[in-house]
């Protein structure tokens, strides 16, 4: 049997000190007593003598069962291994509100869908990621309840935020119908909390999960160095973007500074190298920029609710959509394949041999089992 339970000491050994922690915040969100965060890692506040192990059970990096999770959330298992389970067509979409789009990263679909859900009373709070008040692009979880809140948090922050901590904050504030916007790691952690049989933390109060496409997040110190090389600093930046193979920094003075994204790979957080999920495969709706023209976002509806909300948000005039062309879908698939292929190599190098019945196999040799003739 694969190991699927452990305690905080196991989490430390297997994930935190093993370079796998993605700083999603899920472990500490539901265990404030023992876990705090320091230098983008969970830190034991006091020695944990509990054998409880919710931290271990919820962490997306201790163990994660993609196909079981598909079945539990969507009712069936994916047939598309690159993009995960989804329904209907892949779409390009954008908010109809032009002013909203100006605040947003791409098409403003995420913000528009959140505003629709808030207006309809389907959620009473949305956990989003905004930059700190110090104007330094330090991302922090934020519980948004108004249009102003949602707009203030629009736009991509390319360093990591423990967004799931915002879910705990929303619960503590008494919200009962919460949406979470997150990267694949946040969505996986939240799903594990929702699906846990052993630990009940009220995670069913998270009603809607919007996932971002994600290749990686950057180490903040290394990103600061990149900015220095480009002749700027965090506080002078108006927007970060990644388009057509380039990392683009737009300064508040309107200057555009760019760097090839290939060069930025080295600045990814270590844990991102072991992530196998590009398209936020377990969200209700997944959104990204690849595969859409400027000012639009690519949207994948996965759950029944995701599809229904998308349709209703369009019917209510919050968003407009158009079907992605086969070439656009191919672009999304190409980037998903790139992440999976590159990270599988790293996962294989790091992983212990896998035991299947009596056979011990190194992960890099697994493919030899799928022999045809
Ligand atoms: C770290 C990161 C990496 C990404 N990588 C890719 C990629 O490789 N390919 C691709 O096609 N798209 C990628 N995206 C997604 C893309 O940048 C846009 O976020 C997406 O197209 C949605 O645009 P929008 O205008 O609809 O969103 P908006 O309406 O602007 O809303 C964006 C939402 O994302 C939330 N958010 C911002 N930063 C973070 C963060 N660090 N963690 C959690 N939530 C956050 C905001 O709070 C906001 O609610 C990435 C995004 C991020 C944050």
Short mmCIF file of N, CA and C and ligand atoms in Angstrom, two decimals, residues 93-95 100-101 103-114 126-131 137 139-140 142 149-163 180-186 210-218 239-243 261 278 286-292 295-299 332 335 339, ligand 1:
data_model
loop_
_atom_site.label_atom_id
_atom_site.label_comp_id
_atom_site.label_asym_id
_atom_site.label_seq_id
_atom_site.Cartn_x
_atom_site.Cartn_y
_atom_site.Cartn_z
N UNK A 93 -12.43 33.75 -23.91
CA UNK A 93 -13.48 34.56 -23.30
C UNK A 93 -12.90 35.87 -22.77
N UNK A 94 -13.79 36.84 -22.59
CA UNK A 94 -13.35 38.07 -21.93
C UNK A 94 -14.53 38.72 -21.22
N UNK A 95 -14.22 39.57 -20.25
CA UNK A 95 -15.26 40.32 -19.56
C UNK A 95 -15.85 41.33 -20.54
N UNK A 100 -13.22 46.89 -16.38
CA UNK A 100 -12.72 45.73 -15.65
C UNK A 100 -11.51 45.14 -16.38
N UNK A 101 -11.63 45.04 -17.69
CA UNK A 101 -10.54 44.44 -18.48
C UNK A 101 -9.23 45.22 -18.30
N UNK A 103 -8.13 46.47 -15.60
CA UNK A 103 -7.48 46.05 -14.35
C UNK A 103 -6.90 44.65 -14.48
N UNK A 104 -7.41 43.88 -15.44
CA UNK A 104 -7.18 42.43 -15.43
C UNK A 104 -5.88 42.05 -16.13
N UNK A 105 -5.53 40.77 -15.98
CA UNK A 105 -4.31 40.28 -16.62
C UNK A 105 -4.51 40.10 -18.12
N UNK A 106 -5.58 39.37 -18.46
CA UNK A 106 -5.86 39.08 -19.87
C UNK A 106 -7.29 39.53 -20.20
N UNK A 107 -8.22 38.55 -20.26
CA UNK A 107 -9.60 38.93 -20.59
C UNK A 107 -10.44 39.33 -19.39
N UNK A 108 -9.89 39.22 -18.19
CA UNK A 108 -10.67 39.59 -17.00
C UNK A 108 -11.81 38.61 -16.71
N UNK A 109 -11.72 37.41 -17.28
CA UNK A 109 -12.80 36.43 -17.11
C UNK A 109 -12.95 36.04 -15.64
N UNK A 110 -11.81 35.84 -14.99
CA UNK A 110 -11.88 35.38 -13.60
C UNK A 110 -12.62 36.42 -12.76
N UNK A 111 -12.18 37.65 -12.87
CA UNK A 111 -12.81 38.70 -12.06
C UNK A 111 -14.29 38.83 -12.42
N UNK A 112 -14.62 38.73 -13.71
CA UNK A 112 -16.02 38.88 -14.13
C UNK A 112 -16.87 37.74 -13.57
N UNK A 113 -16.34 36.52 -13.59
CA UNK A 113 -17.11 35.37 -13.06
C UNK A 113 -17.30 35.53 -11.54
N UNK A 114 -16.27 36.01 -10.85
CA UNK A 114 -16.43 36.23 -9.40
C UNK A 114 -17.51 37.28 -9.14
N UNK A 126 -14.84 35.73 -1.98
CA UNK A 126 -13.92 35.08 -2.92
C UNK A 126 -12.50 35.25 -2.39
N UNK A 127 -11.79 34.14 -2.29
CA UNK A 127 -10.39 34.23 -1.85
C UNK A 127 -9.52 34.45 -3.08
N UNK A 128 -8.87 35.59 -3.11
CA UNK A 128 -8.04 35.98 -4.25
C UNK A 128 -6.64 36.33 -3.74
N UNK A 129 -5.77 36.71 -4.65
CA UNK A 129 -4.39 37.05 -4.28
C UNK A 129 -4.11 38.48 -4.70
N UNK A 130 -3.82 39.30 -3.73
CA UNK A 130 -3.50 40.70 -4.08
C UNK A 130 -2.08 41.01 -3.63
N UNK A 131 -1.56 42.13 -4.11
CA UNK A 131 -0.21 42.48 -3.65
C UNK A 131 -0.35 43.32 -2.39
N UNK A 137 4.80 44.04 -4.78
CA UNK A 137 4.45 42.81 -5.48
C UNK A 137 4.60 41.57 -4.60
N UNK A 139 2.79 38.91 -2.94
CA UNK A 139 1.39 38.49 -2.99
C UNK A 139 0.89 38.00 -1.64
N UNK A 140 -0.38 38.28 -1.36
CA UNK A 140 -0.97 37.79 -0.10
C UNK A 140 -2.42 37.39 -0.35
N UNK A 142 -6.37 37.21 0.07
CA UNK A 142 -7.27 38.30 0.43
C UNK A 142 -8.71 37.82 0.26
N UNK A 149 -12.94 45.08 -4.17
CA UNK A 149 -11.98 44.07 -3.68
C UNK A 149 -11.51 43.18 -4.82
N UNK A 150 -12.47 42.71 -5.63
CA UNK A 150 -12.13 41.77 -6.71
C UNK A 150 -11.20 42.46 -7.71
N UNK A 151 -11.54 43.71 -8.05
CA UNK A 151 -10.72 44.42 -9.04
C UNK A 151 -9.32 44.72 -8.49
N UNK A 152 -9.26 45.02 -7.19
CA UNK A 152 -7.96 45.33 -6.59
C UNK A 152 -7.02 44.13 -6.66
N UNK A 153 -7.58 42.93 -6.74
CA UNK A 153 -6.73 41.73 -6.75
C UNK A 153 -6.54 41.15 -8.15
N UNK A 154 -7.14 41.77 -9.17
CA UNK A 154 -7.00 41.24 -10.53
C UNK A 154 -5.53 41.30 -10.96
N UNK A 155 -5.19 40.49 -11.96
CA UNK A 155 -3.81 40.52 -12.47
C UNK A 155 -2.95 39.43 -11.85
N UNK A 156 -1.96 38.98 -12.64
CA UNK A 156 -1.11 37.85 -12.20
C UNK A 156 0.08 38.33 -11.39
N UNK A 157 0.30 37.62 -10.29
CA UNK A 157 1.51 37.84 -9.50
C UNK A 157 2.34 36.58 -9.70
N UNK A 158 3.55 36.71 -10.16
CA UNK A 158 4.31 35.52 -10.57
C UNK A 158 5.18 34.95 -9.45
N UNK A 159 4.98 35.41 -8.23
CA UNK A 159 5.63 34.73 -7.10
C UNK A 159 4.55 34.04 -6.30
N UNK A 160 4.96 33.14 -5.42
CA UNK A 160 4.00 32.24 -4.79
C UNK A 160 3.28 32.88 -3.60
N UNK A 161 2.01 32.55 -3.49
CA UNK A 161 1.18 33.06 -2.39
C UNK A 161 0.51 31.87 -1.69
N UNK A 162 0.49 31.83 -0.37
CA UNK A 162 -0.19 30.71 0.31
C UNK A 162 -1.70 30.94 0.32
N UNK A 163 -2.31 30.92 -0.88
CA UNK A 163 -3.69 31.39 -1.04
C UNK A 163 -4.70 30.64 -0.18
N UNK A 180 -12.56 30.08 -4.41
CA UNK A 180 -11.11 30.19 -4.31
C UNK A 180 -10.53 30.31 -5.72
N UNK A 181 -9.69 31.32 -5.91
CA UNK A 181 -8.91 31.41 -7.15
C UNK A 181 -7.49 30.97 -6.82
N UNK A 182 -6.97 30.00 -7.58
CA UNK A 182 -5.63 29.54 -7.21
C UNK A 182 -4.89 28.88 -8.36
N UNK A 183 -3.63 28.62 -8.09
CA UNK A 183 -2.77 27.89 -9.02
C UNK A 183 -3.08 26.40 -8.86
N UNK A 184 -2.55 25.54 -9.73
CA UNK A 184 -2.83 24.10 -9.60
C UNK A 184 -2.57 23.55 -8.19
N UNK A 185 -1.49 24.01 -7.54
CA UNK A 185 -1.17 23.49 -6.19
C UNK A 185 -2.24 23.88 -5.18
N UNK A 186 -2.75 25.12 -5.27
CA UNK A 186 -3.82 25.55 -4.34
C UNK A 186 -5.08 24.71 -4.56
N UNK A 210 -11.67 28.30 -9.03
CA UNK A 210 -11.17 28.74 -10.34
C UNK A 210 -9.66 28.57 -10.34
N UNK A 211 -9.17 27.77 -11.28
CA UNK A 211 -7.73 27.50 -11.33
C UNK A 211 -7.07 28.24 -12.47
N UNK A 212 -5.83 28.66 -12.26
CA UNK A 212 -5.06 29.32 -13.32
C UNK A 212 -4.18 28.28 -14.01
N UNK A 213 -3.95 28.45 -15.29
CA UNK A 213 -2.89 27.67 -15.94
C UNK A 213 -1.58 28.12 -15.28
N UNK A 214 -0.64 27.21 -15.17
CA UNK A 214 0.61 27.62 -14.51
C UNK A 214 1.77 26.74 -14.95
N UNK A 215 2.83 27.37 -15.45
CA UNK A 215 4.05 26.63 -15.75
C UNK A 215 4.93 26.60 -14.51
N UNK A 216 4.99 27.75 -13.80
CA UNK A 216 5.80 27.84 -12.58
C UNK A 216 5.54 29.17 -11.91
N UNK A 217 5.97 29.29 -10.63
CA UNK A 217 6.10 30.62 -10.03
C UNK A 217 7.60 30.84 -9.80
N UNK A 218 7.95 32.11 -9.68
CA UNK A 218 9.37 32.44 -9.57
C UNK A 218 9.78 32.68 -8.13
N UNK A 239 2.97 46.05 -14.23
CA UNK A 239 2.39 44.76 -14.62
C UNK A 239 3.49 43.79 -15.06
N UNK A 240 3.29 42.51 -14.69
CA UNK A 240 4.14 41.44 -15.21
C UNK A 240 3.29 40.63 -16.18
N UNK A 241 3.91 40.10 -17.23
CA UNK A 241 3.15 39.25 -18.14
C UNK A 241 4.11 38.27 -18.82
N UNK A 242 3.54 37.18 -19.31
CA UNK A 242 4.33 36.24 -20.11
C UNK A 242 3.57 36.05 -21.41
N UNK A 243 4.17 36.40 -22.50
CA UNK A 243 3.52 36.30 -23.81
C UNK A 243 4.54 35.91 -24.86
N UNK A 261 11.65 33.89 -21.88
CA UNK A 261 11.13 33.09 -20.77
C UNK A 261 12.04 31.89 -20.50
N UNK A 278 -0.53 21.41 -15.32
CA UNK A 278 -0.42 22.73 -15.96
C UNK A 278 -1.75 23.48 -15.90
N UNK A 286 -10.96 26.44 -15.42
CA UNK A 286 -9.54 26.75 -15.50
C UNK A 286 -9.34 27.85 -16.54
N UNK A 287 -8.43 28.77 -16.23
CA UNK A 287 -8.26 29.95 -17.08
C UNK A 287 -6.77 30.25 -17.29
N UNK A 288 -6.41 30.59 -18.52
CA UNK A 288 -5.02 30.95 -18.80
C UNK A 288 -4.93 31.86 -20.00
N UNK A 289 -3.70 32.25 -20.32
CA UNK A 289 -3.56 33.19 -21.44
C UNK A 289 -3.20 32.47 -22.74
N UNK A 290 -2.45 31.37 -22.63
CA UNK A 290 -2.01 30.69 -23.86
C UNK A 290 -3.24 30.24 -24.67
N UNK A 291 -3.16 30.38 -25.97
CA UNK A 291 -4.27 29.93 -26.82
C UNK A 291 -5.33 30.99 -27.03
N UNK A 292 -5.08 32.20 -26.57
CA UNK A 292 -6.04 33.28 -26.84
C UNK A 292 -5.28 34.51 -27.33
N UNK A 295 -5.88 40.25 -24.73
CA UNK A 295 -7.14 40.79 -24.23
C UNK A 295 -8.23 39.74 -24.05
N UNK A 296 -7.91 38.49 -24.29
CA UNK A 296 -8.83 37.37 -24.09
C UNK A 296 -8.14 36.33 -23.22
N UNK A 297 -8.94 35.45 -22.60
CA UNK A 297 -8.37 34.34 -21.83
C UNK A 297 -8.93 33.03 -22.36
N UNK A 298 -8.14 31.98 -22.19
CA UNK A 298 -8.61 30.64 -22.56
C UNK A 298 -9.31 30.03 -21.36
N UNK A 299 -10.49 29.45 -21.59
CA UNK A 299 -11.28 28.93 -20.46
C UNK A 299 -11.66 27.47 -20.71
N UNK A 332 -2.32 25.37 -26.34
CA UNK A 332 -2.51 25.05 -24.91
C UNK A 332 -1.93 23.66 -24.63
N UNK A 335 1.92 23.58 -24.50
CA UNK A 335 2.54 24.08 -23.27
C UNK A 335 2.31 23.10 -22.11
N UNK A 339 5.34 21.23 -19.97
CA UNK A 339 5.51 21.19 -18.51
C UNK A 339 5.56 19.74 -18.02
C1 LIG B 1 1.98 32.37 -11.24
C2 LIG B 1 1.15 32.33 -12.50
C3 LIG B 1 1.60 31.58 -13.57
C4 LIG B 1 0.82 31.51 -14.74
N1 LIG B 1 1.30 30.78 -15.79
C5 LIG B 1 0.58 30.70 -16.91
C6 LIG B 1 1.08 29.95 -18.02
O1 LIG B 1 2.16 29.36 -17.95
N2 LIG B 1 0.32 29.90 -19.14
C7 LIG B 1 -0.89 30.54 -19.22
O2 LIG B 1 -1.55 30.43 -20.25
N3 LIG B 1 -1.39 31.26 -18.18
C8 LIG B 1 -0.68 31.36 -17.04
N4 LIG B 1 -1.16 32.09 -15.99
C9 LIG B 1 -2.53 32.66 -16.05
C10 LIG B 1 -2.62 34.06 -16.67
O3 LIG B 1 -1.51 34.84 -16.28
C11 LIG B 1 -3.91 34.79 -16.20
O4 LIG B 1 -4.00 34.76 -14.80
C12 LIG B 1 -5.18 34.17 -16.75
O5 LIG B 1 -5.19 34.28 -18.16
C13 LIG B 1 -6.43 34.86 -16.19
O6 LIG B 1 -6.54 36.15 -16.69
P1 LIG B 1 -7.81 37.04 -16.36
O7 LIG B 1 -7.60 38.37 -16.99
O8 LIG B 1 -9.06 36.27 -16.64
O9 LIG B 1 -7.71 37.13 -14.75
P2 LIG B 1 -8.00 38.34 -13.78
O10 LIG B 1 -9.43 38.76 -13.90
O11 LIG B 1 -6.93 39.36 -13.91
O12 LIG B 1 -7.85 37.59 -12.39
C14 LIG B 1 -6.67 36.95 -12.03
C15 LIG B 1 -6.93 36.23 -10.72
O13 LIG B 1 -5.78 35.47 -10.39
C16 LIG B 1 -5.45 35.65 -9.03
N5 LIG B 1 -4.00 35.51 -8.88
C17 LIG B 1 -3.04 36.34 -9.35
N6 LIG B 1 -1.82 35.90 -9.01
C18 LIG B 1 -2.00 34.77 -8.30
C19 LIG B 1 -1.12 33.86 -7.66
N7 LIG B 1 0.21 34.02 -7.67
N8 LIG B 1 -1.64 32.80 -7.00
C20 LIG B 1 -2.99 32.62 -6.96
N9 LIG B 1 -3.89 33.44 -7.57
C21 LIG B 1 -3.39 34.51 -8.22
C22 LIG B 1 -5.93 37.07 -8.73
O14 LIG B 1 -6.21 37.24 -7.36
C23 LIG B 1 -7.19 37.19 -9.58
O15 LIG B 1 -8.33 36.77 -8.87
C24 LIG B 1 -0.41 32.20 -14.81
C25 LIG B 1 -0.84 32.97 -13.72
C26 LIG B 1 -0.08 33.03 -12.58
C27 LIG B 1 -0.55 33.87 -11.41
#
